[in-house]
Coordinates of C-alpha atoms in Angstrom, one line a residue:
Chain A
M2 CA -4.0 54.5 -10.6
S3 CA -6.1 52.6 -8.1
N4 CA -6.4 49.6 -10.5
M5 CA -2.7 49.5 -11.3
R6 CA -0.9 46.3 -10.3
K7 CA 2.6 46.1 -9.0
E8 CA 4.0 44.9 -12.3
E9 CA 2.4 47.8 -14.2
A10 CA 3.8 50.2 -11.6
Q11 CA 7.3 48.8 -12.0
R12 CA 7.1 49.1 -15.8
R13 CA 6.0 52.7 -15.4
V14 CA 8.9 53.5 -13.1
D15 CA 11.3 51.7 -15.6
R16 CA 10.0 53.8 -18.4
I17 CA 10.5 57.0 -16.4
Q18 CA 14.1 56.0 -15.7
V19 CA 14.8 55.4 -19.4
F20 CA 13.0 58.6 -20.4
I21 CA 15.2 60.7 -18.0
E22 CA 18.4 59.0 -19.1
E23 CA 17.6 59.5 -22.8
L24 CA 16.5 63.1 -22.2
N25 CA 19.8 63.8 -20.5
Q26 CA 21.7 62.2 -23.3
L27 CA 19.9 64.3 -26.0
E28 CA 20.6 67.5 -23.9
S29 CA 24.3 66.7 -23.5
E30 CA 24.6 66.1 -27.3
G31 CA 22.8 69.3 -28.0
I32 CA 20.0 67.6 -30.1
F33 CA 17.0 68.5 -27.9
W34 CA 16.4 70.3 -24.6
L35 CA 13.5 71.4 -22.6
S36 CA 13.2 74.9 -21.1
T37 CA 14.0 75.2 -17.4
E38 CA 10.3 75.6 -16.6
E39 CA 9.3 72.5 -18.6
R40 CA 12.0 70.4 -17.1
A41 CA 11.1 71.5 -13.6
R42 CA 7.4 70.6 -14.3
I43 CA 8.3 67.1 -15.6
D44 CA 10.7 66.5 -12.7
S45 CA 8.2 67.6 -10.1
Y46 CA 5.5 65.3 -11.7
H47 CA 7.8 62.3 -11.9
G48 CA 9.0 62.9 -8.3
T49 CA 5.5 62.9 -7.0
L50 CA 4.5 59.9 -9.1
L51 CA 7.6 57.9 -8.0
D52 CA 7.0 58.7 -4.4
H53 CA 3.4 57.6 -4.6
L54 CA 4.2 54.3 -6.5
T55 CA 7.0 53.5 -4.1
R56 CA 4.7 54.0 -1.1
Q57 CA 1.9 52.0 -2.6
F58 CA 3.7 49.1 -4.3
D59 CA 7.2 49.0 -2.7
I60 CA 8.9 48.9 -6.2
D61 CA 12.5 49.5 -7.2
V62 CA 13.3 53.0 -8.5
N63 CA 16.9 52.4 -9.6
N64 CA 19.4 49.6 -10.4
A65 CA 20.8 49.5 -6.9
E66 CA 17.3 48.8 -5.5
K67 CA 16.7 46.2 -8.1
Q68 CA 19.8 44.3 -7.1
L69 CA 18.8 44.5 -3.5
S70 CA 15.4 43.2 -4.4
W71 CA 17.0 40.1 -6.1
G72 CA 19.0 39.6 -2.9
M73 CA 15.8 39.8 -0.8
R74 CA 14.0 37.3 -3.0
I75 CA 16.9 34.8 -2.6
V76 CA 17.0 35.4 1.1
S77 CA 13.2 35.0 1.3
L78 CA 13.4 31.7 -0.5
L79 CA 16.3 30.4 1.7
G80 CA 14.5 31.5 4.8
A81 CA 11.3 29.8 3.7
L82 CA 13.1 26.6 2.9
A83 CA 15.0 26.7 6.3
I84 CA 11.8 27.2 8.3
S85 CA 10.1 24.4 6.3
A86 CA 13.0 22.1 7.1
A87 CA 12.8 23.1 10.8
L88 CA 9.1 22.2 10.8
F89 CA 9.7 18.9 9.2
F90 CA 12.5 17.9 11.6
F91 CA 10.5 19.2 14.6
F92 CA 7.6 16.9 13.7
H93 CA 10.2 14.1 13.2
R94 CA 11.8 14.7 16.6
F95 CA 8.8 15.1 18.9
W96 CA 6.2 13.1 17.1
G97 CA 6.5 9.9 19.2
L98 CA 5.8 11.8 22.4
L99 CA 2.2 12.7 21.4
A100 CA -1.0 10.7 21.4
T101 CA -2.7 10.1 18.0
P102 CA -5.5 12.6 18.5
V103 CA -3.0 15.3 19.4
Q104 CA -0.9 14.5 16.4
V105 CA -3.9 14.7 14.1
G106 CA -5.0 18.0 15.7
I107 CA -1.5 19.5 15.2
L108 CA -1.3 18.4 11.6
I109 CA -4.6 20.0 10.7
A110 CA -4.1 23.1 12.8
A111 CA -0.6 23.9 11.4
P112 CA -1.5 24.7 7.8
L113 CA -4.6 26.6 9.0
L114 CA -2.7 28.8 11.4
A115 CA 0.1 29.3 8.8
T116 CA -2.4 30.4 6.2
L117 CA -4.1 32.9 8.6
A118 CA -0.6 34.2 9.6
A119 CA 0.3 34.7 6.0
D120 CA -2.9 36.6 5.4
L121 CA -2.3 38.8 8.5
V122 CA 1.2 39.6 7.4
A123 CA 0.2 40.3 3.8
R124 CA -2.1 43.1 4.9
R125 CA 1.0 45.1 6.1
D126 CA 3.7 43.6 3.9
R127 CA 3.8 45.5 0.6
S128 CA 7.0 43.9 -0.5
R129 CA 5.5 40.4 -0.2
Y130 CA 8.8 38.8 0.9
F131 CA 7.5 37.9 4.3
T132 CA 4.2 36.8 2.9
A133 CA 6.1 34.5 0.5
I134 CA 7.9 32.9 3.5
L135 CA 4.7 32.3 5.4
C136 CA 2.9 31.0 2.3
L137 CA 5.7 28.5 1.6
V138 CA 5.6 27.5 5.3
A139 CA 1.8 27.0 5.0
L140 CA 2.3 24.8 1.9
T141 CA 5.0 22.8 3.7
C142 CA 2.6 22.3 6.7
F143 CA -0.1 21.1 4.3
V144 CA 2.3 18.7 2.6
L145 CA 3.5 17.4 6.0
D146 CA -0.2 17.2 7.1
L147 CA -1.2 14.7 4.4
S148 CA 2.1 12.8 4.3
V149 CA 2.2 12.2 8.0
L150 CA -1.5 11.3 8.2
G151 CA -0.7 8.7 5.6
E152 CA 2.1 7.4 7.8
I153 CA 0.1 7.4 11.0
F154 CA -2.8 5.5 9.5
N155 CA -0.9 3.4 7.0
I156 CA -2.9 4.8 4.1
T157 CA -2.2 3.4 0.6
P158 CA -0.4 6.2 -1.4
S159 CA -2.4 8.0 -4.0
Q160 CA -1.7 10.7 -6.6
N161 CA -4.7 12.7 -5.3
A162 CA -2.6 14.3 -2.7
F163 CA -0.7 16.2 -5.5
L164 CA -4.1 17.6 -6.6
A165 CA -4.9 18.9 -3.1
W166 CA -1.4 20.5 -2.8
A167 CA -1.6 22.0 -6.3
A168 CA -5.0 23.6 -5.5
F169 CA -3.7 25.0 -2.2
A170 CA -0.5 26.4 -3.7
L171 CA -2.4 28.0 -6.6
L172 CA -4.9 29.6 -4.3
L173 CA -2.0 31.2 -2.4
A174 CA -0.2 32.1 -5.6
Y175 CA -3.2 33.9 -7.2
G176 CA -4.3 35.4 -3.8
Y177 CA -0.9 37.1 -3.2
G178 CA 0.7 37.2 -6.6
L179 CA 3.5 34.9 -5.6
R180 CA 5.5 33.2 -8.4
L181 CA 7.2 30.8 -6.0
L182 CA 3.8 29.4 -5.0
L183 CA 2.8 29.3 -8.7
I184 CA 5.9 27.2 -9.5
A185 CA 5.1 24.9 -6.5
G186 CA 1.5 24.6 -7.7
M187 CA 2.5 23.8 -11.3
C188 CA 5.0 21.1 -10.1
C189 CA 2.2 19.4 -8.1
L190 CA -0.3 19.8 -10.9
L191 CA 2.3 18.3 -13.3
A192 CA 2.8 15.3 -11.0
Y193 CA -0.9 14.7 -10.6
T194 CA -1.7 15.1 -14.3
S195 CA 1.2 12.9 -15.4
A196 CA 0.4 10.2 -12.8
T197 CA -3.3 10.2 -13.7
I198 CA -2.6 10.0 -17.4
G199 CA -0.2 7.1 -16.6
T200 CA -3.0 5.2 -14.9
W201 CA -5.2 5.4 -18.0
S202 CA -3.1 2.7 -19.6
G203 CA -3.6 0.5 -16.5
G204 CA -0.3 1.1 -15.0
Y205 CA 0.3 1.9 -11.3
W206 CA 0.4 5.6 -10.7
L207 CA 3.9 5.7 -9.1
S208 CA 5.3 4.4 -12.4
F209 CA 4.4 7.5 -14.3
G210 CA 8.0 8.5 -14.6
E211 CA 8.7 5.4 -16.6
R212 CA 6.8 6.9 -19.6
P213 CA 7.9 10.5 -20.5
E214 CA 4.9 10.8 -22.8
N215 CA 2.8 11.3 -19.6
F216 CA 4.8 14.5 -19.1
V217 CA 4.4 15.6 -22.8
A218 CA 0.6 15.4 -22.4
A219 CA 0.7 17.1 -18.9
G220 CA 3.0 19.8 -20.2
A221 CA 0.8 20.4 -23.2
L222 CA -2.2 20.9 -20.8
L223 CA -0.3 23.4 -18.8
T224 CA 0.6 25.4 -21.9
L225 CA -3.1 25.8 -22.6
V226 CA -3.9 27.4 -19.2
P227 CA -3.0 30.9 -20.5
L228 CA -6.0 30.6 -22.9
I229 CA -7.9 31.5 -19.7
P230 CA -7.5 35.3 -19.5
H231 CA -5.1 36.3 -16.7
R232 CA -5.9 40.1 -16.6
R233 CA -5.1 40.4 -12.9
R234 CA -1.9 38.2 -13.0
P235 CA -0.5 38.7 -16.6
G236 CA 2.9 37.3 -15.5
F237 CA 1.4 34.0 -14.6
A238 CA 0.3 33.2 -18.1
A239 CA 4.0 33.3 -19.2
G240 CA 4.8 31.1 -16.3
Y241 CA 2.4 28.3 -17.4
R242 CA 3.6 28.6 -20.9
I243 CA 7.3 28.3 -20.1
F244 CA 6.9 25.6 -17.5
G245 CA 4.7 23.6 -19.8
L246 CA 7.0 23.9 -22.7
L247 CA 10.1 23.1 -20.6
T248 CA 8.4 19.9 -19.5
I249 CA 7.6 18.9 -23.1
F250 CA 11.1 19.7 -24.3
V251 CA 12.8 17.7 -21.5
A252 CA 10.5 14.7 -22.1
I253 CA 11.2 14.8 -25.8
L254 CA 14.9 15.1 -25.1
I255 CA 14.7 11.9 -23.0
L256 CA 12.6 10.0 -25.6
A257 CA 14.9 11.1 -28.4
N258 CA 17.7 9.3 -26.7
W259 CA 15.9 6.4 -25.0
G260 CA 13.1 5.1 -27.2
E261 CA 12.7 1.9 -25.1
I262 CA 10.6 3.8 -22.5
S263 CA 8.0 5.1 -25.0
Y264 CA 4.4 4.0 -25.1
L265 CA 4.7 3.6 -28.9
P266 CA 4.9 0.0 -30.1
W267 CA 7.7 0.5 -32.6
S268 CA 11.4 -0.2 -32.5
A269 CA 13.5 2.0 -30.2
K270 CA 15.5 3.5 -33.1
T271 CA 12.3 4.5 -35.0
I272 CA 10.9 6.1 -31.9
E273 CA 14.1 8.0 -31.2
Y274 CA 14.3 9.3 -34.8
G275 CA 10.7 10.3 -34.6
Y276 CA 11.1 12.3 -31.4
Q277 CA 14.3 13.9 -32.6
T278 CA 12.5 15.2 -35.7
A279 CA 9.5 16.3 -33.5
G280 CA 11.9 18.0 -31.1
F281 CA 13.5 20.1 -33.9
L282 CA 10.2 21.0 -35.5
L283 CA 8.7 21.9 -32.1
A284 CA 11.7 24.0 -31.1
G285 CA 11.6 25.8 -34.4
G286 CA 7.9 26.4 -34.2
I287 CA 8.2 27.8 -30.6
I288 CA 10.9 30.2 -31.7
A289 CA 8.8 31.5 -34.5
L290 CA 5.7 31.8 -32.2
G291 CA 7.7 33.5 -29.5
I292 CA 9.0 36.1 -32.0
R293 CA 5.6 36.7 -33.5
R294 CA 3.8 37.0 -30.2
H295 CA 6.6 39.0 -28.5
W296 CA 7.1 36.3 -25.9
P297 CA 10.9 36.6 -25.4
G298 CA 11.1 33.9 -22.7
T299 CA 9.3 31.4 -25.0
A300 CA 11.5 32.2 -28.0
N301 CA 14.7 31.9 -25.8
L302 CA 13.5 28.5 -24.5
G303 CA 12.9 27.3 -28.0
S304 CA 16.4 28.4 -29.1
T305 CA 18.0 26.8 -26.1
F306 CA 16.4 23.4 -26.8
F307 CA 17.0 23.7 -30.5
I308 CA 20.7 24.0 -29.8
L309 CA 20.5 21.2 -27.2
Y310 CA 18.8 18.8 -29.6
L311 CA 21.4 19.7 -32.3
Y312 CA 24.3 19.1 -29.9
T313 CA 23.0 15.8 -28.7
K314 CA 22.5 14.7 -32.4
L315 CA 26.0 15.8 -33.3
F316 CA 27.3 13.9 -30.2
D317 CA 25.5 10.8 -31.5
W318 CA 27.1 11.1 -35.0
W319 CA 30.6 12.3 -34.2
W320 CA 31.7 11.7 -30.6
D321 CA 33.0 8.1 -31.2
W322 CA 35.0 8.6 -34.3
L323 CA 36.2 12.2 -34.3
P324 CA 39.1 13.3 -32.2
K325 CA 37.8 15.3 -29.2
Y326 CA 39.4 18.6 -30.2
L327 CA 37.9 18.3 -33.6
F328 CA 34.5 17.5 -32.2
F329 CA 34.4 20.6 -30.0
L330 CA 35.9 22.8 -32.8
L331 CA 33.1 21.7 -35.1
L332 CA 30.5 22.5 -32.4
G333 CA 32.0 26.0 -32.1
L334 CA 32.1 26.5 -35.8
I335 CA 28.4 25.4 -36.1
A336 CA 27.6 27.9 -33.3
V337 CA 29.3 30.7 -35.2
G338 CA 27.5 29.6 -38.4
L339 CA 24.2 29.8 -36.6
L340 CA 25.0 33.3 -35.3
L341 CA 25.7 34.5 -38.8
V342 CA 22.4 33.0 -40.0
L343 CA 20.5 34.6 -37.2
Q344 CA 22.3 37.9 -37.8
R345 CA 21.3 37.8 -41.5
L346 CA 17.7 37.0 -40.5
R347 CA 17.6 40.0 -38.1
K348 CA 19.0 42.3 -40.9
L349 CA 16.4 41.0 -43.3
S350 CA 13.6 41.6 -40.8
R351 CA 14.8 45.2 -40.4
E352 CA 14.8 45.8 -44.1
V353 CA 11.3 44.4 -44.4
R354 CA 10.0 46.7 -41.7
P355 CA 9.3 50.2 -43.1
Chain B
M25 CA -5.8 37.9 -0.4
K26 CA -9.5 38.6 -0.8
R27 CA -11.6 37.1 2.0
P28 CA -13.5 34.5 -0.2
R29 CA -10.2 33.1 -1.5
L30 CA -8.8 32.9 2.1
W31 CA -11.9 31.0 3.2
L32 CA -11.5 28.8 0.2
A33 CA -7.9 27.9 1.1
L34 CA -8.9 27.2 4.7
A35 CA -11.9 25.2 3.6
L36 CA -9.7 23.1 1.3
I37 CA -7.4 22.2 4.2
V38 CA -10.4 21.1 6.4
A39 CA -12.2 19.3 3.5
V40 CA -9.2 17.3 2.4
N41 CA -8.4 16.3 6.0
A42 CA -12.0 15.3 6.6
L43 CA -11.9 13.2 3.4
V44 CA -8.7 11.4 4.6
L45 CA -10.0 10.8 8.1
T46 CA -13.3 9.5 6.7
G47 CA -11.4 7.0 4.6
V48 CA -9.5 5.9 7.7
A49 CA -12.8 5.5 9.6
R50 CA -14.3 3.5 6.8
N51 CA -11.3 1.2 6.6
R52 CA -11.5 0.5 10.3
A53 CA -15.3 0.1 10.4
G54 CA -16.9 -3.2 11.1
A55 CA -15.2 -6.5 11.6
P56 CA -11.5 -6.6 10.5
E57 CA -10.9 -8.0 7.0
A58 CA -7.9 -9.9 8.5
S59 CA -6.2 -10.3 11.9
L60 CA -2.8 -11.7 12.6
T61 CA -0.3 -11.8 15.4
L62 CA 3.1 -11.3 13.8
T63 CA 6.6 -11.1 15.4
E64 CA 9.8 -9.2 15.0
R65 CA 10.6 -11.6 12.2
E66 CA 7.9 -10.0 10.0
L67 CA 7.8 -6.6 11.6
P68 CA 11.4 -5.5 12.5
L69 CA 11.9 -2.0 13.9
D70 CA 12.2 0.6 11.2
V71 CA 14.9 2.9 12.4
D72 CA 18.4 4.1 11.5
P73 CA 20.2 4.0 14.8
Y74 CA 23.1 6.2 13.6
H75 CA 21.2 9.1 12.0
D76 CA 17.7 9.1 13.3
E77 CA 16.2 11.7 15.6
K78 CA 12.7 10.2 15.1
S79 CA 10.9 9.7 18.4
G80 CA 8.0 7.9 16.8
V81 CA 8.1 4.1 16.4
A82 CA 7.5 2.4 13.1
L83 CA 7.8 -1.2 12.0
R84 CA 8.9 -2.4 8.6
L85 CA 6.7 -5.1 6.9
D86 CA 9.1 -7.8 5.8
W87 CA 7.9 -10.6 3.6
N88 CA 9.8 -13.3 1.8
Q89 CA 10.0 -11.9 -1.6
G90 CA 10.5 -14.2 -4.6
Y91 CA 10.2 -17.6 -3.0
G92 CA 7.5 -19.7 -4.6
I93 CA 6.2 -17.0 -6.9
D94 CA 7.3 -19.0 -9.9
Q95 CA 4.7 -21.7 -9.0
W96 CA 1.7 -19.4 -9.6
F97 CA 2.7 -16.1 -11.2
D98 CA 2.7 -17.4 -14.8
A99 CA 1.5 -16.0 -18.1
G100 CA -2.1 -17.0 -17.3
K101 CA -2.0 -15.0 -14.0
L102 CA -0.4 -12.1 -15.8
R103 CA -3.3 -12.0 -18.3
E104 CA -5.8 -12.3 -15.5
L105 CA -4.3 -9.2 -14.0
G106 CA -4.7 -7.2 -17.2
F107 CA -1.2 -7.5 -18.7
D108 CA -1.0 -7.7 -22.5
V109 CA 1.6 -10.5 -22.4
P110 CA 3.8 -10.9 -25.5
S111 CA 4.0 -14.4 -27.0
S112 CA 6.9 -16.6 -25.7
S113 CA 8.7 -15.9 -28.9
G114 CA 9.1 -12.3 -27.9
K115 CA 12.3 -10.8 -26.6
S116 CA 12.9 -10.1 -22.9
E117 CA 12.7 -6.3 -23.6
D118 CA 9.0 -6.8 -24.7
F119 CA 8.2 -8.1 -21.2
H120 CA 10.2 -5.5 -19.4
R121 CA 8.4 -2.7 -21.3
L122 CA 5.1 -3.6 -19.7
L123 CA 4.4 -1.1 -16.9
P124 CA 3.7 -2.4 -13.3
R125 CA 0.1 -2.6 -12.2
K126 CA -1.6 -2.1 -8.9
V127 CA -3.3 -5.4 -7.8
F128 CA -4.2 -7.2 -4.6
V129 CA -1.8 -9.8 -3.3
V130 CA -2.6 -12.6 -0.9
L131 CA 0.1 -13.1 1.8
E132 CA 0.3 -16.4 3.6
Y133 CA 1.6 -16.5 7.2
E134 CA 3.2 -19.7 8.5
G135 CA 1.4 -21.8 5.9
A136 CA 2.3 -24.5 3.4
T137 CA 4.7 -22.2 1.6
W138 CA 6.7 -21.5 4.8
L139 CA 6.8 -25.3 5.6
R140 CA 8.1 -26.0 2.1
F141 CA 10.7 -23.2 2.4
K142 CA 11.7 -24.4 5.8
A143 CA 12.2 -28.0 4.6
E144 CA 14.3 -26.9 1.7
K145 CA 16.6 -24.8 3.9
E146 CA 17.0 -27.6 6.5
R147 CA 17.9 -29.9 3.6
K148 CA 20.5 -27.4 2.5
L149 CA 21.9 -27.3 6.0
N150 CA 22.3 -31.1 6.1
D151 CA 23.8 -31.1 2.6
L152 CA 26.3 -28.4 3.9
E153 CA 27.5 -30.7 6.6
E154 CA 28.1 -33.5 4.1
K155 CA 29.9 -31.2 1.6
S156 CA 32.0 -29.9 4.4
R157 CA 33.0 -33.4 5.5
A158 CA 33.6 -34.4 1.8
G159 CA 35.8 -31.3 1.4
T160 CA 33.8 -30.0 -1.7
I161 CA 33.3 -26.7 0.0
T162 CA 35.8 -24.6 2.0
E163 CA 35.4 -24.1 5.8
E164 CA 34.8 -20.4 5.4
D165 CA 32.1 -20.8 2.7
A166 CA 30.4 -23.5 4.8
K167 CA 30.4 -21.2 7.8
N168 CA 28.9 -18.3 5.9
E169 CA 26.3 -20.4 4.3
R170 CA 25.4 -22.1 7.6
A171 CA 25.1 -18.7 9.3
W172 CA 22.8 -17.3 6.6
L173 CA 20.6 -20.5 6.5
E174 CA 20.2 -20.5 10.3
R175 CA 19.3 -16.8 10.3
V176 CA 16.7 -17.2 7.6
L177 CA 15.2 -20.2 9.4
R178 CA 15.1 -18.7 12.9
F179 CA 14.7 -14.9 12.2
G180 CA 13.5 -14.6 8.6
S181 CA 9.9 -13.6 7.7
R182 CA 7.3 -16.3 7.5
L183 CA 5.1 -14.2 5.2
F184 CA 4.9 -15.3 1.5
A185 CA 2.9 -14.1 -1.5
V186 CA 0.8 -16.9 -2.7
D187 CA -1.7 -15.3 -5.1
A188 CA -2.8 -12.1 -6.7
G189 CA -6.0 -10.7 -8.3
V190 CA -7.8 -7.5 -9.2
D191 CA -10.8 -8.1 -7.0
P192 CA -10.0 -8.6 -3.3
R193 CA -13.4 -10.0 -2.6
Q194 CA -12.8 -12.9 -5.0
L195 CA -9.4 -13.5 -3.4
R196 CA -11.0 -13.6 0.0
Q197 CA -13.5 -16.2 -1.2
R198 CA -10.6 -18.3 -2.4
Y199 CA -8.6 -17.7 0.9
P200 CA -11.3 -17.4 3.6
D201 CA -8.9 -17.9 6.6
K202 CA -8.6 -14.3 7.9
R203 CA -6.1 -15.3 10.5
R204 CA -3.5 -16.6 8.0
Y205 CA -4.2 -14.8 4.7
P206 CA -4.0 -11.0 4.8
I207 CA -4.8 -9.3 1.4
M208 CA -2.8 -6.2 0.6
A209 CA -2.4 -3.8 -2.4
A210 CA 0.9 -4.3 -4.3
S211 CA 2.6 -3.3 -7.4
V212 CA 3.3 -6.2 -9.7
R213 CA 5.3 -6.4 -12.9
A214 CA 5.8 -8.7 -15.9
I215 CA 9.3 -10.2 -16.4
S216 CA 10.6 -13.1 -18.3
N217 CA 12.9 -16.1 -17.5
Y218 CA 15.0 -17.6 -20.2
E219 CA 14.2 -21.3 -20.1
E220 CA 14.4 -24.0 -22.7
S221 CA 15.7 -21.6 -25.3
R222 CA 12.8 -19.2 -25.0
E223 CA 11.5 -16.3 -22.9
I224 CA 8.9 -17.6 -20.4
P225 CA 6.6 -14.9 -19.1
R226 CA 6.5 -14.6 -15.3
G227 CA 5.3 -12.1 -12.9
T228 CA 6.9 -10.6 -9.8
V229 CA 5.7 -8.5 -6.9
D230 CA 7.6 -5.3 -7.2
H231 CA 6.6 -4.1 -3.7
L232 CA 3.7 -3.9 -1.3
L233 CA 2.1 -0.4 -1.4
I234 CA 2.3 -0.2 2.4
T235 CA 5.7 -1.1 3.5
G236 CA 5.6 -0.1 7.2
L237 CA 3.3 0.2 10.1
H238 CA 3.1 3.1 12.5
V239 CA 2.9 2.1 16.2
P240 CA 0.6 4.5 18.0
H241 CA 1.9 6.3 21.1
E242 CA -0.4 4.5 23.4
L243 CA 1.0 1.1 22.3
H244 CA 4.7 1.7 21.7
A245 CA 6.0 1.6 25.3
P246 CA 7.3 -2.0 25.0
L247 CA 9.3 -1.1 22.0
L248 CA 10.9 2.0 23.4
G249 CA 14.5 1.6 24.3
L250 CA 14.8 -1.8 22.6
P251 CA 18.3 -1.9 21.1
F252 CA 18.4 -2.0 17.4
P253 CA 19.6 -5.4 16.2
E254 CA 23.0 -5.3 14.6
P255 CA 22.9 -5.8 10.8
F256 CA 23.7 -9.3 9.8
H257 CA 27.3 -9.8 8.7
F258 CA 28.6 -13.1 7.3
N259 CA 32.0 -12.6 9.0
R260 CA 30.6 -12.4 12.5
S261 CA 29.7 -15.5 14.5
E262 CA 27.1 -13.9 16.7
P263 CA 24.2 -16.2 17.7
V264 CA 21.0 -15.8 15.7
P265 CA 18.8 -13.3 17.5
R266 CA 15.3 -14.3 18.8
P267 CA 12.3 -12.2 18.1
R268 CA 11.7 -9.9 21.0
Y269 CA 8.1 -8.9 20.6
T270 CA 4.8 -9.8 19.0
V271 CA 2.5 -7.4 17.3
Q272 CA -1.3 -7.8 16.8
V273 CA -2.2 -6.4 13.3
E274 CA -5.7 -5.9 11.8
W275 CA -6.6 -5.2 8.2
G276 CA -9.6 -3.1 7.3
Q277 CA -12.2 -2.8 4.5
R278 CA -9.6 -1.0 2.3
H279 CA -7.0 -3.6 3.1
E280 CA -4.9 -1.1 5.0
P281 CA -3.4 -2.4 8.3
W282 CA -3.0 -1.0 11.7
V283 CA -1.4 -2.1 15.0
T284 CA -3.8 -3.1 17.8
G285 CA -1.4 -4.5 20.4
V286 CA 2.3 -5.0 21.1
S287 CA 3.9 -7.4 23.7
L288 CA 7.4 -8.4 24.6
V289 CA 8.3 -12.0 24.2
G290 CA 9.5 -13.8 27.3
E291 CA 13.0 -15.2 27.6
D292 CA 11.8 -18.8 27.6
S293 CA 9.5 -18.3 24.6
T294 CA 9.8 -20.7 21.7
E295 CA 9.0 -17.9 19.2

């Protein structure tokens, strides 16, 4: 039990809930029931276990608590954003009243103090909501730190700042198990990797957005991160995979409709057809991989983009010459057709399974 | 968080800041790479008077974009900067597909390009008077054009881009006058002009990588409280403003500038 993580504890609690509900259902239908003594023993065991897990991990024991937890996460995010904005405008407002050495001192001290405060709070905060707020504030302070130093000393902008921010955000994310910081770290890492890949062709780093292939490569690298075992943070592996794939899918969607901005030296139409084909193949492959590996988020992402690619293709073919009502009717019928196909596939897979 | 990871996070903050400040020190070490005294014409106040709570003072680096670039930023210069320039039988899209590059640009302050620009605008002013007398231009159009020309001549920037290269040391050898030619990093792009029934490759300076200068607290007193100049409107007939201050700027070994002095200009100054 001492090595259990919060996610494992939450899964155990969820299994207990489901077990109790199913047991009650079987009893009410007269299919199966436990003796009074057996039921009392199980209830007593589960009660003690739930009490222990709640005290140790601050997890949700029922649906009402789960809904409240979602509310707390949203409030925690909004609170962190508001405090970060307050910090930004505070610097903005009072900056000019301070001498340069004082400015530099404050800029360096702010993220250090915020990090120490986050660590202090984390030792008492089992819920991690307050820790998340302080970690996001620490990251904001670090971003402000380098940005404002760049302004004060008129430094030429460089993509290396994204690497520093990514490293810091990921240290906090892994240290406290915070997905919000993981997302921030992945965003910074994506920006740094795409910009650096962009410079390999000789371009200026800030133009990395002009070539979506930079993001395809960077997204692909992110999807490979889960190859590094994540035993202590298993949820993070799925995060990298989904974020990386989302990046690739969006980049391909852009290139499938706007071939002029590709690195490839072919005509725009050829590039667009190529990426449209690649998009469908990739989405199909990701759906299959997600089902095979029991990665529901991955399979859903693949399905979403398969439909998106299909709809954009249909728009290309039919929007201009079909009446609008007919266009949307056809889209709806295609969706129904896809549902029937998927239903058939699901039935077949049940027949195949013994 | 485990202690080692916490110390790593703190060490990262300290190390990155140390790296940045070391870079600043290296830029400012030794004799300045260039040193100029500019005015409000080249360094107007960078502030939004209606929405800004900013207490710090920053100046925007204004330079005369576009003028004279055609004279030197041709296909040969583009190739020198590393662009894979399509042949002149290519389409304009072929040029626009080339990504911008980071290079070093030579700016000229109050040099031959400014004199040429000034002479051209003064000629246009004279032509305007003749056109107005001949009735080939309406009174309103003449007034607007005159207002714009006078503003450009008396309040426009006197900084012009005159060359570009990938090696700033080679550029400095070509332009040794450090009191007239600062060298700055910029993003440049290949474009094409349609001339004589074909696409002619040209280059353009997209933007300087440093577009503003921070004025340190210890130097910004003369600029505090200066009213922000009203934006220029063609329909108004306000007099052309005069520059109100001069700014001493130095450039360092990494071609990054900083402000070393600010003074207000006297009422009787000819600036």
